[in-house]
Structures are given as C-alpha cells and as structure tokens.
Coordinates of C-alpha atoms in Angstrom, one line a residue:
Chain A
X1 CA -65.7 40.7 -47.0
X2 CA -62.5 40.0 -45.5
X3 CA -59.9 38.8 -48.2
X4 CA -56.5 37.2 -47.0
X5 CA -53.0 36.6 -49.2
X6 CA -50.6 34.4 -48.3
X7 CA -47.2 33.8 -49.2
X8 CA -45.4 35.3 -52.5
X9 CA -49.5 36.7 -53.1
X10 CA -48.9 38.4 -49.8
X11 CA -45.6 40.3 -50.7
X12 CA -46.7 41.2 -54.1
X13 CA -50.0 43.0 -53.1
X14 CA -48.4 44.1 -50.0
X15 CA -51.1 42.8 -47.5
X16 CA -51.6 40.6 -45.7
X17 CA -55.4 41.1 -45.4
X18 CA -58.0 43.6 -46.6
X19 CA -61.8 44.6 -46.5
X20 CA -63.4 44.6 -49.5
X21 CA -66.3 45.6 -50.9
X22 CA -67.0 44.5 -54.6
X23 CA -70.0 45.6 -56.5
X24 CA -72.5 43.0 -56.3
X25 CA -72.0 41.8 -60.1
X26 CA -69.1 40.2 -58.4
X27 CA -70.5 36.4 -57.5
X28 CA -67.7 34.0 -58.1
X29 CA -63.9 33.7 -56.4
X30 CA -63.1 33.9 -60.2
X31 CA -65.1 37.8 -60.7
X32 CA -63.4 39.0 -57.5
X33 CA -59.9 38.6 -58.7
X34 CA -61.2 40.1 -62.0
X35 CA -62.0 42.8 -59.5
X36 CA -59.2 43.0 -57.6
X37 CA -56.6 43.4 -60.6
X38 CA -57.7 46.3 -61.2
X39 CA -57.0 47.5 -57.4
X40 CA -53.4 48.4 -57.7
X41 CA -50.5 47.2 -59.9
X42 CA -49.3 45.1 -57.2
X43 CA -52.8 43.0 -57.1
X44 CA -52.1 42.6 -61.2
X45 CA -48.7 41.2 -60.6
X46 CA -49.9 39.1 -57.6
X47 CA -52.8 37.5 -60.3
X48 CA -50.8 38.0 -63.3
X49 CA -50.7 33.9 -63.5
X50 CA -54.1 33.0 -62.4
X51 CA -53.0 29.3 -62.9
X52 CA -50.7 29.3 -59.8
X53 CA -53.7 30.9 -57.4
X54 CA -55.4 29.0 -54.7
X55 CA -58.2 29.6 -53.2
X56 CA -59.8 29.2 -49.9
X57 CA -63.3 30.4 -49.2
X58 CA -64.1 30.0 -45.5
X59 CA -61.6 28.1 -44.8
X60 CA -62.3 25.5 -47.4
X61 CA -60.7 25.1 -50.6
X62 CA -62.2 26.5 -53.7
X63 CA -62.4 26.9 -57.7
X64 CA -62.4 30.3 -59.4
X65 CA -66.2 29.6 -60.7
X66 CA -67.8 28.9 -56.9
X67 CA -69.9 31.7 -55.3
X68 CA -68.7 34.1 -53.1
X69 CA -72.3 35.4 -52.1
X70 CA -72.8 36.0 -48.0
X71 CA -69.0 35.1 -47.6
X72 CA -67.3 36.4 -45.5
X73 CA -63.9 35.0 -45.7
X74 CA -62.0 34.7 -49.3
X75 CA -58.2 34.2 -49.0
X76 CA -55.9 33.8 -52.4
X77 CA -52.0 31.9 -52.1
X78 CA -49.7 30.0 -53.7
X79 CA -49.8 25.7 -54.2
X80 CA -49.3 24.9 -50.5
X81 CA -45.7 23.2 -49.6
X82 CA -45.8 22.3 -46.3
X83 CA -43.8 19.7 -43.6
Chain B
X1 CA -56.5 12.2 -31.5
X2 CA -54.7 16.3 -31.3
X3 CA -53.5 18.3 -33.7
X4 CA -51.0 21.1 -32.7
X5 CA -49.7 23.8 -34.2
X6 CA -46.9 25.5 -32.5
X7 CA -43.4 27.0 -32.7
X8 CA -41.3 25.2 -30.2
X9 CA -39.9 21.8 -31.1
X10 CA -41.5 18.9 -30.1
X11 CA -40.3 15.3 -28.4
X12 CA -40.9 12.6 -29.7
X13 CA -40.4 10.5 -27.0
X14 CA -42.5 12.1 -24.6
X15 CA -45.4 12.2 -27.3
X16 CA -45.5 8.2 -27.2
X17 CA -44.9 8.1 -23.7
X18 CA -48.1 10.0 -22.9
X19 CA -50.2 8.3 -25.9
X20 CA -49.2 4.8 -25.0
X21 CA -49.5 5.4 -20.8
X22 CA -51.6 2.6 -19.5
X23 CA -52.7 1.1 -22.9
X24 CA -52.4 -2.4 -23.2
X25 CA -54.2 -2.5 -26.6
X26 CA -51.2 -0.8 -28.5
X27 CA -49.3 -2.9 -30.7
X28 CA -47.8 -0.7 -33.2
X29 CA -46.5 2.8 -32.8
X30 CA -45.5 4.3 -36.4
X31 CA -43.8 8.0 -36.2
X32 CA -42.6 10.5 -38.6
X33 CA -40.3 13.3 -38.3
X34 CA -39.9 15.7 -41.0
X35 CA -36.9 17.9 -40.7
X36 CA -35.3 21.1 -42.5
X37 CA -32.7 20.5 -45.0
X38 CA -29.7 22.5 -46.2
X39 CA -29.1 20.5 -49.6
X40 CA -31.7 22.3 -52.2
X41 CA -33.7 20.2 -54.4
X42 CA -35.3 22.0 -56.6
X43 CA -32.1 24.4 -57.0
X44 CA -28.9 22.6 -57.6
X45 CA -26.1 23.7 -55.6
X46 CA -26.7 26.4 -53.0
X47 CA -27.1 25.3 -49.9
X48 CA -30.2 26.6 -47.4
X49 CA -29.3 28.7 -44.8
X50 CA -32.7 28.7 -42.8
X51 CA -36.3 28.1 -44.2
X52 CA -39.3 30.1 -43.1
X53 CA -42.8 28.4 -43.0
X54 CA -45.8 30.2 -43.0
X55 CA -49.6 29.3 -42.2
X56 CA -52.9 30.1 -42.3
X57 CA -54.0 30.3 -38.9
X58 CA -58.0 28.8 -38.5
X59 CA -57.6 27.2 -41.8
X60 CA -54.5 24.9 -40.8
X61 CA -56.5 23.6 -38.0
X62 CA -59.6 23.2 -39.9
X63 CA -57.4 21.0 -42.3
X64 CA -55.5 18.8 -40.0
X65 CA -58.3 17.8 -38.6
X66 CA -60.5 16.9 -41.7
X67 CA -57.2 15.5 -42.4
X68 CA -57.1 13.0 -39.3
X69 CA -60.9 12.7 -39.6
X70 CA -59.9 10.7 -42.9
X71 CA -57.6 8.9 -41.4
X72 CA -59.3 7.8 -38.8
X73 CA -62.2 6.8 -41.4
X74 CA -59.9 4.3 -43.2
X75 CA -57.8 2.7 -40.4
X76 CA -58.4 1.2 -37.1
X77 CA -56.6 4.1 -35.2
X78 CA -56.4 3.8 -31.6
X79 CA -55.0 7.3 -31.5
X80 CA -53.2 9.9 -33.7
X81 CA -51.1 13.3 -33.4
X82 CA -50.3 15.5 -35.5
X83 CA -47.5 18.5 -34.7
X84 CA -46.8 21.2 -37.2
X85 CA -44.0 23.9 -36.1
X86 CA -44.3 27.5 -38.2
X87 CA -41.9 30.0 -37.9
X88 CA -38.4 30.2 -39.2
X89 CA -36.2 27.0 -39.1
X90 CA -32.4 26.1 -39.3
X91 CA -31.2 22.7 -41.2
X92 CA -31.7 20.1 -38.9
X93 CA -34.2 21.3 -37.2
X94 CA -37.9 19.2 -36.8
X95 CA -40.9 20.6 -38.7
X96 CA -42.8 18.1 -38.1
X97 CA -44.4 14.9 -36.6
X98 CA -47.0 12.2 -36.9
X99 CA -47.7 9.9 -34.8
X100 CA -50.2 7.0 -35.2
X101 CA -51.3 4.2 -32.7
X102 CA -53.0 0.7 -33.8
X103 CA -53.4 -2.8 -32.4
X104 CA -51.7 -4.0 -36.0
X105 CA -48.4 -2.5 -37.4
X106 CA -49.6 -2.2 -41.2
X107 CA -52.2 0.4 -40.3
X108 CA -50.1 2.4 -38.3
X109 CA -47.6 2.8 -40.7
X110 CA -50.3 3.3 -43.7
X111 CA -51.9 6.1 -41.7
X112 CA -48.7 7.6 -41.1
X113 CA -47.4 7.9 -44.2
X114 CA -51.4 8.9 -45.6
X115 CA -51.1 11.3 -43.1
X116 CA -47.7 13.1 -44.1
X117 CA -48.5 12.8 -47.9
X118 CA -52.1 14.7 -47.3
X119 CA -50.4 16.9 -45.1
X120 CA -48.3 18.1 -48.2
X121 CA -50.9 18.9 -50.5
X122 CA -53.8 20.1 -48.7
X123 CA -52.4 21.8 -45.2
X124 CA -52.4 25.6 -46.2
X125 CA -48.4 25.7 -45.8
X126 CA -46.0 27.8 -47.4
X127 CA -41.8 27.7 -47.3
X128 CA -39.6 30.2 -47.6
X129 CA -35.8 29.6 -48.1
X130 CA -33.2 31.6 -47.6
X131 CA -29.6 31.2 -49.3
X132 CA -26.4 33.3 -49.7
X133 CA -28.0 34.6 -52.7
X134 CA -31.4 35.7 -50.8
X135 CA -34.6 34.6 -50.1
X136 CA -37.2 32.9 -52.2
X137 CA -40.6 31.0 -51.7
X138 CA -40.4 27.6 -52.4
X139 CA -42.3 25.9 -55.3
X140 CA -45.1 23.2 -54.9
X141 CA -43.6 19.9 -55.9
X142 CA -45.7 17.7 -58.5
X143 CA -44.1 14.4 -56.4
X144 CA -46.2 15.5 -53.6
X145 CA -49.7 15.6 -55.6
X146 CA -48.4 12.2 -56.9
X147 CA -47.7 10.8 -53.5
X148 CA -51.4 12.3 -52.4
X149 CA -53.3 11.0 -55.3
X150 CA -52.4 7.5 -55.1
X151 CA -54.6 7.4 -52.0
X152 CA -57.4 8.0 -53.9
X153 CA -58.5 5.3 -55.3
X154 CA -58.0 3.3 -52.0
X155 CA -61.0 4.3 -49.9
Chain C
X1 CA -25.7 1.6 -39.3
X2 CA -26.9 -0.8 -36.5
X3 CA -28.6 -3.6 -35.1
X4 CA -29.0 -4.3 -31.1
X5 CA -30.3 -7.4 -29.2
X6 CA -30.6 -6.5 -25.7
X7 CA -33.0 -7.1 -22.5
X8 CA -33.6 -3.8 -21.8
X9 CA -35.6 -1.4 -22.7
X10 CA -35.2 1.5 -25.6
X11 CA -35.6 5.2 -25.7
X12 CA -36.5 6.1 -29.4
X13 CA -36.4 9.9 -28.5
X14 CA -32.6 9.5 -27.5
X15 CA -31.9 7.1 -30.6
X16 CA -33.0 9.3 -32.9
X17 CA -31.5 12.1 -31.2
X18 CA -27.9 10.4 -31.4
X19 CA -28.6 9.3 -35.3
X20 CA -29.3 13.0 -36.2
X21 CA -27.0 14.7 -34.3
X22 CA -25.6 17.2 -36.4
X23 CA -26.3 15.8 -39.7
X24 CA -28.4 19.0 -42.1
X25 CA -29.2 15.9 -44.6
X26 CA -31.7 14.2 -43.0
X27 CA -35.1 15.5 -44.3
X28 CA -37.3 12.3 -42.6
X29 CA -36.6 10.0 -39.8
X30 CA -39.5 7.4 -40.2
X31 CA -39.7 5.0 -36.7
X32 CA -41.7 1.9 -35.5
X33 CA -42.5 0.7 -32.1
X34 CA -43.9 -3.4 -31.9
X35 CA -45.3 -3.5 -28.2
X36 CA -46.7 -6.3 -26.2
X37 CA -50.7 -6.7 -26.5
X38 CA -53.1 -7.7 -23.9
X39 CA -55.9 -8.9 -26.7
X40 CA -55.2 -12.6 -28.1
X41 CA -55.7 -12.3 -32.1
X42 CA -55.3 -16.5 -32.3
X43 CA -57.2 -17.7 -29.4
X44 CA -60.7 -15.1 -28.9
X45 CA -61.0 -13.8 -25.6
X46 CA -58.5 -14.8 -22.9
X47 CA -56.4 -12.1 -22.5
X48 CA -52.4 -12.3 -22.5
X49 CA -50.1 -11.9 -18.9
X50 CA -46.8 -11.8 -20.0
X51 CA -45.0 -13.2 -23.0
X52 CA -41.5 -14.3 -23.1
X53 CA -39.4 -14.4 -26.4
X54 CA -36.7 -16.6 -27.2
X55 CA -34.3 -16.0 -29.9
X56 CA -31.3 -17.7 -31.3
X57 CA -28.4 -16.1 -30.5
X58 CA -25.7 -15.5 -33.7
X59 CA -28.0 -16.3 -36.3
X60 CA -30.5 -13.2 -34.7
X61 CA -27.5 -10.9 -35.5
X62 CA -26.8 -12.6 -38.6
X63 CA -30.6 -12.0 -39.7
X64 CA -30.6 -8.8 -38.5
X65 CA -27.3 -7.0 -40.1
X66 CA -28.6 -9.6 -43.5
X67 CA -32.0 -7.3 -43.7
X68 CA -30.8 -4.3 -43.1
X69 CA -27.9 -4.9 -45.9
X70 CA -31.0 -5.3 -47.9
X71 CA -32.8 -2.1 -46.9
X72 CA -29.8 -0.2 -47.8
X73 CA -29.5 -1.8 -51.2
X74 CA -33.2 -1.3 -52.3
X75 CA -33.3 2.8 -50.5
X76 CA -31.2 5.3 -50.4
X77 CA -30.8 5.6 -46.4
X78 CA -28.5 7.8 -44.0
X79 CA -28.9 5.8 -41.5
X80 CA -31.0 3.0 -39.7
X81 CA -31.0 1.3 -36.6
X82 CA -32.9 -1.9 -35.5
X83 CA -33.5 -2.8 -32.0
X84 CA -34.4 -6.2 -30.9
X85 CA -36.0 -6.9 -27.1
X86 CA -35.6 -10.8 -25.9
X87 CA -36.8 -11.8 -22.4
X88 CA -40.0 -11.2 -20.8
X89 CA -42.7 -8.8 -21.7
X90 CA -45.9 -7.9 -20.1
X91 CA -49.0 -5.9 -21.8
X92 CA -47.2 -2.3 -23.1
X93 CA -44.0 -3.0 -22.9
X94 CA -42.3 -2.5 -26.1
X95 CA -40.7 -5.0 -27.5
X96 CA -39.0 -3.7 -30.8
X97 CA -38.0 -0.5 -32.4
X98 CA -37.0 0.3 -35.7
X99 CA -35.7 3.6 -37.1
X100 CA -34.9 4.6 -41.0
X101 CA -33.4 8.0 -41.7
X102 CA -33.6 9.4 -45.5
X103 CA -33.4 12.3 -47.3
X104 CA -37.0 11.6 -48.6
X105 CA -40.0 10.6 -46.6
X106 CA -41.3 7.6 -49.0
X107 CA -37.9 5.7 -48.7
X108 CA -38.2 6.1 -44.7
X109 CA -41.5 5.3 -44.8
X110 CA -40.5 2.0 -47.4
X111 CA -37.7 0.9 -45.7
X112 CA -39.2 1.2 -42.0
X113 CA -41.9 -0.9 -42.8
X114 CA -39.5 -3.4 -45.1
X115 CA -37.7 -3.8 -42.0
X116 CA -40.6 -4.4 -39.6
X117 CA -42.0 -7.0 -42.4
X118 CA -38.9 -8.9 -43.0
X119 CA -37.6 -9.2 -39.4
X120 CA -41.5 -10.6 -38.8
X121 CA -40.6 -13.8 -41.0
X122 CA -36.8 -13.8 -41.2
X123 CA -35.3 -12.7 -37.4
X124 CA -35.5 -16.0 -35.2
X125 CA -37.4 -14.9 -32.6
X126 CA -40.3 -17.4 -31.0
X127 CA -42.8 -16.3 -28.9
X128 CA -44.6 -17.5 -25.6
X129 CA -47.7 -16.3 -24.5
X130 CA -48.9 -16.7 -20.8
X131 CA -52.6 -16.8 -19.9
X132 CA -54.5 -17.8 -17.2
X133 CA -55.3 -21.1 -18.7
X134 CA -51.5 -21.4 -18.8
X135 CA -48.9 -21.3 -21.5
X136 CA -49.1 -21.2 -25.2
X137 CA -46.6 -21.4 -28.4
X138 CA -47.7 -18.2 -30.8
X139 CA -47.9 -19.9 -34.2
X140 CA -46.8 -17.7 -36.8
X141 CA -49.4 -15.8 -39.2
X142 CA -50.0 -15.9 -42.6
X143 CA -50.1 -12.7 -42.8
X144 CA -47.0 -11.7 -42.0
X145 CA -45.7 -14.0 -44.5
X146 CA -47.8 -12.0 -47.3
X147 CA -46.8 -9.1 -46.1
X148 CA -42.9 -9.9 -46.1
X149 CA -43.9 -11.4 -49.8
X150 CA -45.3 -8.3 -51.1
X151 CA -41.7 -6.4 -51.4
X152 CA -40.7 -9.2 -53.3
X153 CA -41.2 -8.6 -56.8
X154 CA -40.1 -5.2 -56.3
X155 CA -36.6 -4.8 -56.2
Chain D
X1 CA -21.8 -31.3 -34.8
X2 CA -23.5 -29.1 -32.4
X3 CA -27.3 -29.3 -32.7
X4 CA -29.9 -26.8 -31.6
X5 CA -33.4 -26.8 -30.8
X6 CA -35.5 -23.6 -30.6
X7 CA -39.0 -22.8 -28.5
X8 CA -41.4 -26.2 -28.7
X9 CA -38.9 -28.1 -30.6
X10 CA -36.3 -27.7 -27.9
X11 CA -39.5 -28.5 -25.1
X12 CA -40.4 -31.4 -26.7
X13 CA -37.1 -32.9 -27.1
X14 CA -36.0 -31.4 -23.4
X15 CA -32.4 -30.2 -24.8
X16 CA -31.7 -26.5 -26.4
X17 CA -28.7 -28.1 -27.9
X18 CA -26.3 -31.5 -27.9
X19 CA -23.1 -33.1 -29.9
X20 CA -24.6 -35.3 -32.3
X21 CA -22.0 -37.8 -34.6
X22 CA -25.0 -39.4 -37.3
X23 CA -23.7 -42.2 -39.2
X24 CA -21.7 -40.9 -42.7
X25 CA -24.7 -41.9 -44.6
X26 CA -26.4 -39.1 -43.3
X27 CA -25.4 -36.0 -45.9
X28 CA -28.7 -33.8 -45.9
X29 CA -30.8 -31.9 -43.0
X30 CA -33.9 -34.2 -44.0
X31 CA -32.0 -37.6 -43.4
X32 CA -30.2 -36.0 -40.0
X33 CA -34.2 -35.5 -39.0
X34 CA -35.0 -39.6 -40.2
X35 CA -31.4 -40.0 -37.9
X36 CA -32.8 -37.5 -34.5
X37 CA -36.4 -39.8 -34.6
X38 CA -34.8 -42.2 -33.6
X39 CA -32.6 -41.1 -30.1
X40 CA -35.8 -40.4 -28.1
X41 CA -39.5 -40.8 -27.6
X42 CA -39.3 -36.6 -27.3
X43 CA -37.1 -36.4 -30.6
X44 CA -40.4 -38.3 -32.6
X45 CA -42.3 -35.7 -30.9
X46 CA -40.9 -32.7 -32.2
X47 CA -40.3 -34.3 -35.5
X48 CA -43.6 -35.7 -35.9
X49 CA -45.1 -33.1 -38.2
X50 CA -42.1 -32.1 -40.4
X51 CA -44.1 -29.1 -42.3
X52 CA -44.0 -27.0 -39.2
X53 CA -39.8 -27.6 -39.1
X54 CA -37.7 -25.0 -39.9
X55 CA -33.6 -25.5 -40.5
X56 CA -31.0 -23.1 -40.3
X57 CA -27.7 -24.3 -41.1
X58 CA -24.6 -22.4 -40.0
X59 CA -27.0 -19.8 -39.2
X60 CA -28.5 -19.9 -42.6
X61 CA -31.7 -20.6 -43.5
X62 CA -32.0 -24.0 -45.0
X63 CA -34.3 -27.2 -46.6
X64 CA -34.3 -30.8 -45.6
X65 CA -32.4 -31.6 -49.0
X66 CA -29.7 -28.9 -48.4
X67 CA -26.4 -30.6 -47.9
X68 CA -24.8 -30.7 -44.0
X69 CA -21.4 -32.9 -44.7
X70 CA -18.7 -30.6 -43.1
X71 CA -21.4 -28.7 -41.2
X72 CA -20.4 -27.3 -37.3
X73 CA -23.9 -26.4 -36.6
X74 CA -27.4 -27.1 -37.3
X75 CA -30.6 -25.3 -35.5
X76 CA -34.5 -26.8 -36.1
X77 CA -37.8 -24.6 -34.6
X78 CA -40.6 -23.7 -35.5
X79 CA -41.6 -21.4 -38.0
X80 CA -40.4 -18.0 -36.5
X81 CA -42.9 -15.3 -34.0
X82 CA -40.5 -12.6 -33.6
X83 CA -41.5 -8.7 -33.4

C-alpha cells in the first residue's frame, strides 16, 4: 500500500510517500494511523491531532472508519486551502 | 469543458477568445481570477512575501472534474474552464481562473462563483506563506466551508 | 473607478491587466461578458442577424457612474470598471463588459452580478433585433426586473 | 423645453427630439403626454398605451405625476433593453 502526506503532514513525518505494509488487523483509514503512530516520533507528531487529518483513499475523500482492504492508495493532509 | 493544472500563468483573454470562437449561442461569459495577496488575514500585520501552493497530483484532477461534472449537472453550461497554477507565487500574481459560458448571464455567474467556492473546500490544495518572520502553512478557513455549504441545499 | 460608452470593441485581458497593475491587494477580479445571440428567446425560431442598440446619451453616463456609486456603497471594491457597447452588433460580438476587483471573492462575485442586473433595468439602452422577417423592438423581460429586485431588500 | 424620444417612441413619432413650449397649465410629465397627443397622428401613436412609457426627467428617472415646471429636458421610451 502506497501511503502519501501532504503538506505540514508531509514535513512532520518527513515523507512524502511510503510503502506500507500493516498487519492485516489493520482494516480502516482510522486502524492504519493507529499503526502508523507508532512508526517513528515524527508520524506521532504528524497525528498527534487526529481532528485536523484528511483523508483520501484512492483519490476520493474519506472518514477514519472506511476500509482500507485491497487499497492501494491511502494519502493523510491537512483541511485543503486552495485558489 | 478542460481542467488544467499548470505552473505558468494563464490569459484570460485568450481563454474567452478560444471558447467563444465561432459561437453564436454565447450570451454570457462570467470569469474569475483569484490572485496572491500580501496583506495576511488570518495574521494581522505581517505582510506575505511569496505563498507556495502545493497539490496532489491525480487527485486534483480527479476533483476538478467531479467538480465541473456538478456544475455542469445544475446549470445550462455551454462550456467551462477551470486553471489552477501550483508552485510558488509572488503578491499579485494569478492563482487561478474560472471561466463559465451560458446562453443566460445568471447561470454563468452562479456556476462561476459554485465553481470557485467548491474549489476551496474540496480541491486537494495546500498554501504555504512565507513572511519576514518565516514560513508557515496556511490554515483552512471556516468562511470557505460556509461559502461551499450553502450550495447544498440548492440541487 | 470607471464607466465607458464607446462603439468599439473591448479587450477584458488588457482591462484587467491595467486595473491590477501593481496593486498586491487584489485577491479576486470577478468579470462579465453580455454578447450578442443568434437564438430569439421572445419570438421561437427565427434566428437573429444583427441587432443595433440605441442609447441615450448623458443620462447612459449618468446611469452608469449612479450604479456603480451604489456597488461601491453596498461592497467593499478596489476597483470596477463598466463598459457599455452602442451601435451594431451581429451574433458573437460582445456587447458589454463588466469587471469588479475585491479583496474577497464573494463581494466580486456580488457586485459583478449587481452591476450586470441593475444596468439590465436602469442603463437606457433599447434594443433592435434584425431577422429575416425584418425588424423588431426587444421588449424588455420580466425577469430581469426580478432579478434587479432581488438585491433590493438587502442593503 | 427640449423633448426626446427614444427607440419606437421616437419611430412612431418620426423625431428623436424637438422644442416644445406646452401651455403653463401643463406642470406634470402625465399632462405634457395629454399636451404631445395632440401635435400629431404619430404623437397618439406612441402615446397610445401609456403603461409601456417610461420618463426621465433631467436625466432622472421619473412618473407622470412628477412635477416638470422649470424643466430643460424631458426624454419618453420604452421600458429599457440594454446589456
């Protein structure tokens, strides 16, 4: 799964993209960040307000609770403020 | 109908010139230009140096043109462009433009201001400013969910 | 500030050029084109030559300087610039322009399409259609009339 | 007083404008109208459904009660097609 940041997510994990590969208990958008947290200290900071985190799964926004199963593109970034 | 995403400017002109060649059905031409700033908001007093705007390559495109599908949906559009710039941006300089073409002048203009307010809130965008005391990423504005929402209920 | 009666045509690329030349305040330039139409909304199918509009000179000035005083009282604008075509027109010619610069993009929006709305039912202007059948008086619409109306309980 | 006529108002009547000196009992826009019927077959014409008529004096817009003693300039047409 590839998993993109944008934005001040970006800077604070440090990436810009990664391949993951979360155990398969992982099902949601909401699991993988529980996941990712626990990656480095710069993922905790970057979901330290889970509040402010959008998410896009395939391109298409999403909520923390829908499925992430076969996906293969999960990106996480601040409210948009575009134009 | 086009959606562009590009860093060079764009001209305006030229845009209508090429939309409208030949037509004889236009009536209306409504256009927006949204252009960078130096006063600040959100901040008070320090004036913006330069703003950076970020995207989401794939996903931009994919929204702009759900985006203009929608339009397109509610209004009698004879034609519509939309042209977002990314990259890094000096006060003064165009971000971006919409452009919207109908027989009657109350649907261009609707579409075009629809258009720019959905743009806000659901185009994967993100700014960053930059002033004489640094850089920092711009905040979403609640204004612009307002200005989005009270489409809504119009379908 | 500005308001322009002239025979000529307009070049809204250079316009807004000149009116944002140098300026780092202007965050939207909102802008409307009226052109000429071929279709006949009043009369079905016989579709329209040429059309030729009068105005009354003095008074068309008068009109026009009296709703843009108006715009600028009701939104805060930087600048805005009506222009007026008289004369003959055929199919795709444009035949007015109006252009409202603001710091936000709801009062350009606004104010653009205050302007387009009020000059419908307040500017002087009377127009002649030509078809094949020979030539016509446009009565004026209802419709613009509402839409004028509808800004008028909000100031 | 320097009268105008505007699109069908001025074809019907065949003048876009003339020197007019009505009679002193003639102090509003609506009894200068009763006055104009009378010059010509084409004034009755273009007066002959007073609904559609639109006044301006002075360049103002204005109703057939509205006072026009001292007035320079007077304009009727139709209601207005601009834009």
């Amino acid at each position: 799964m590839k998993i993109l940041y944008f934005a001040w997510v970006r800077q604070k994990i440090g990436l810009a993209e990664e391949i993951a590969t979360p155990p398969t208990s992982v099902n949601t958008a909401g699991e993988l960040i529980d996941w990712l947290v626990c990656l480095s200290p710069g993922h905790a900071e970057a979901f330290a307000n889970r509040g402010t985190i959008r998410i896009a799964i395939n391109q298409i926004f999403a909520e923390p609770e829908d499925s992430i199963v076969g996906v293969t593109e999960i990106a996480f970034f601040p409210p948009v403020t575009g134009g | 109908m086009a959606i562009r995403l590009q860093e060079g400017p764009f001209d305006l002109g030229q845009e209508i010139s090429i939309m409208t060649a030949a037509r004889k059905d236009v009536g209306a031409v409504a256009s927006f230009i949204g252009i960078a700033r130096e006063d600040n908001p959100d901040e008070g007093a320090e004036p913006v140096i330069a703003m950076t705007l970020e995207h989401y390559p794939g996903m931009t495109e994919r929204q702009l043109m759900a985006i203009e599908t929608e339009a397109r949906g509610r209004w009698p559009l004879i034609d519509c462009l939309i042209v977002h710039r990314f990259g890094r941006f000096e006060p003064g300089d165009p971000i971006v433009l919409v452009v919207t073409l109908s027989s009657h002048r109350q649907a261009a203009f609707d579409s075009c201001n629809f258009l720019m307010d959905y743009l806000k809130t659901q185009a994967p965008f993100w700014k960053r400013e930059e002033t004489v005391s640094g850089e920092r990423w711009v905040n979403a504005r609640l204004s612009d969910n307002d200005a989005a929402e009270r489409w809504e209920g119009q379908h």
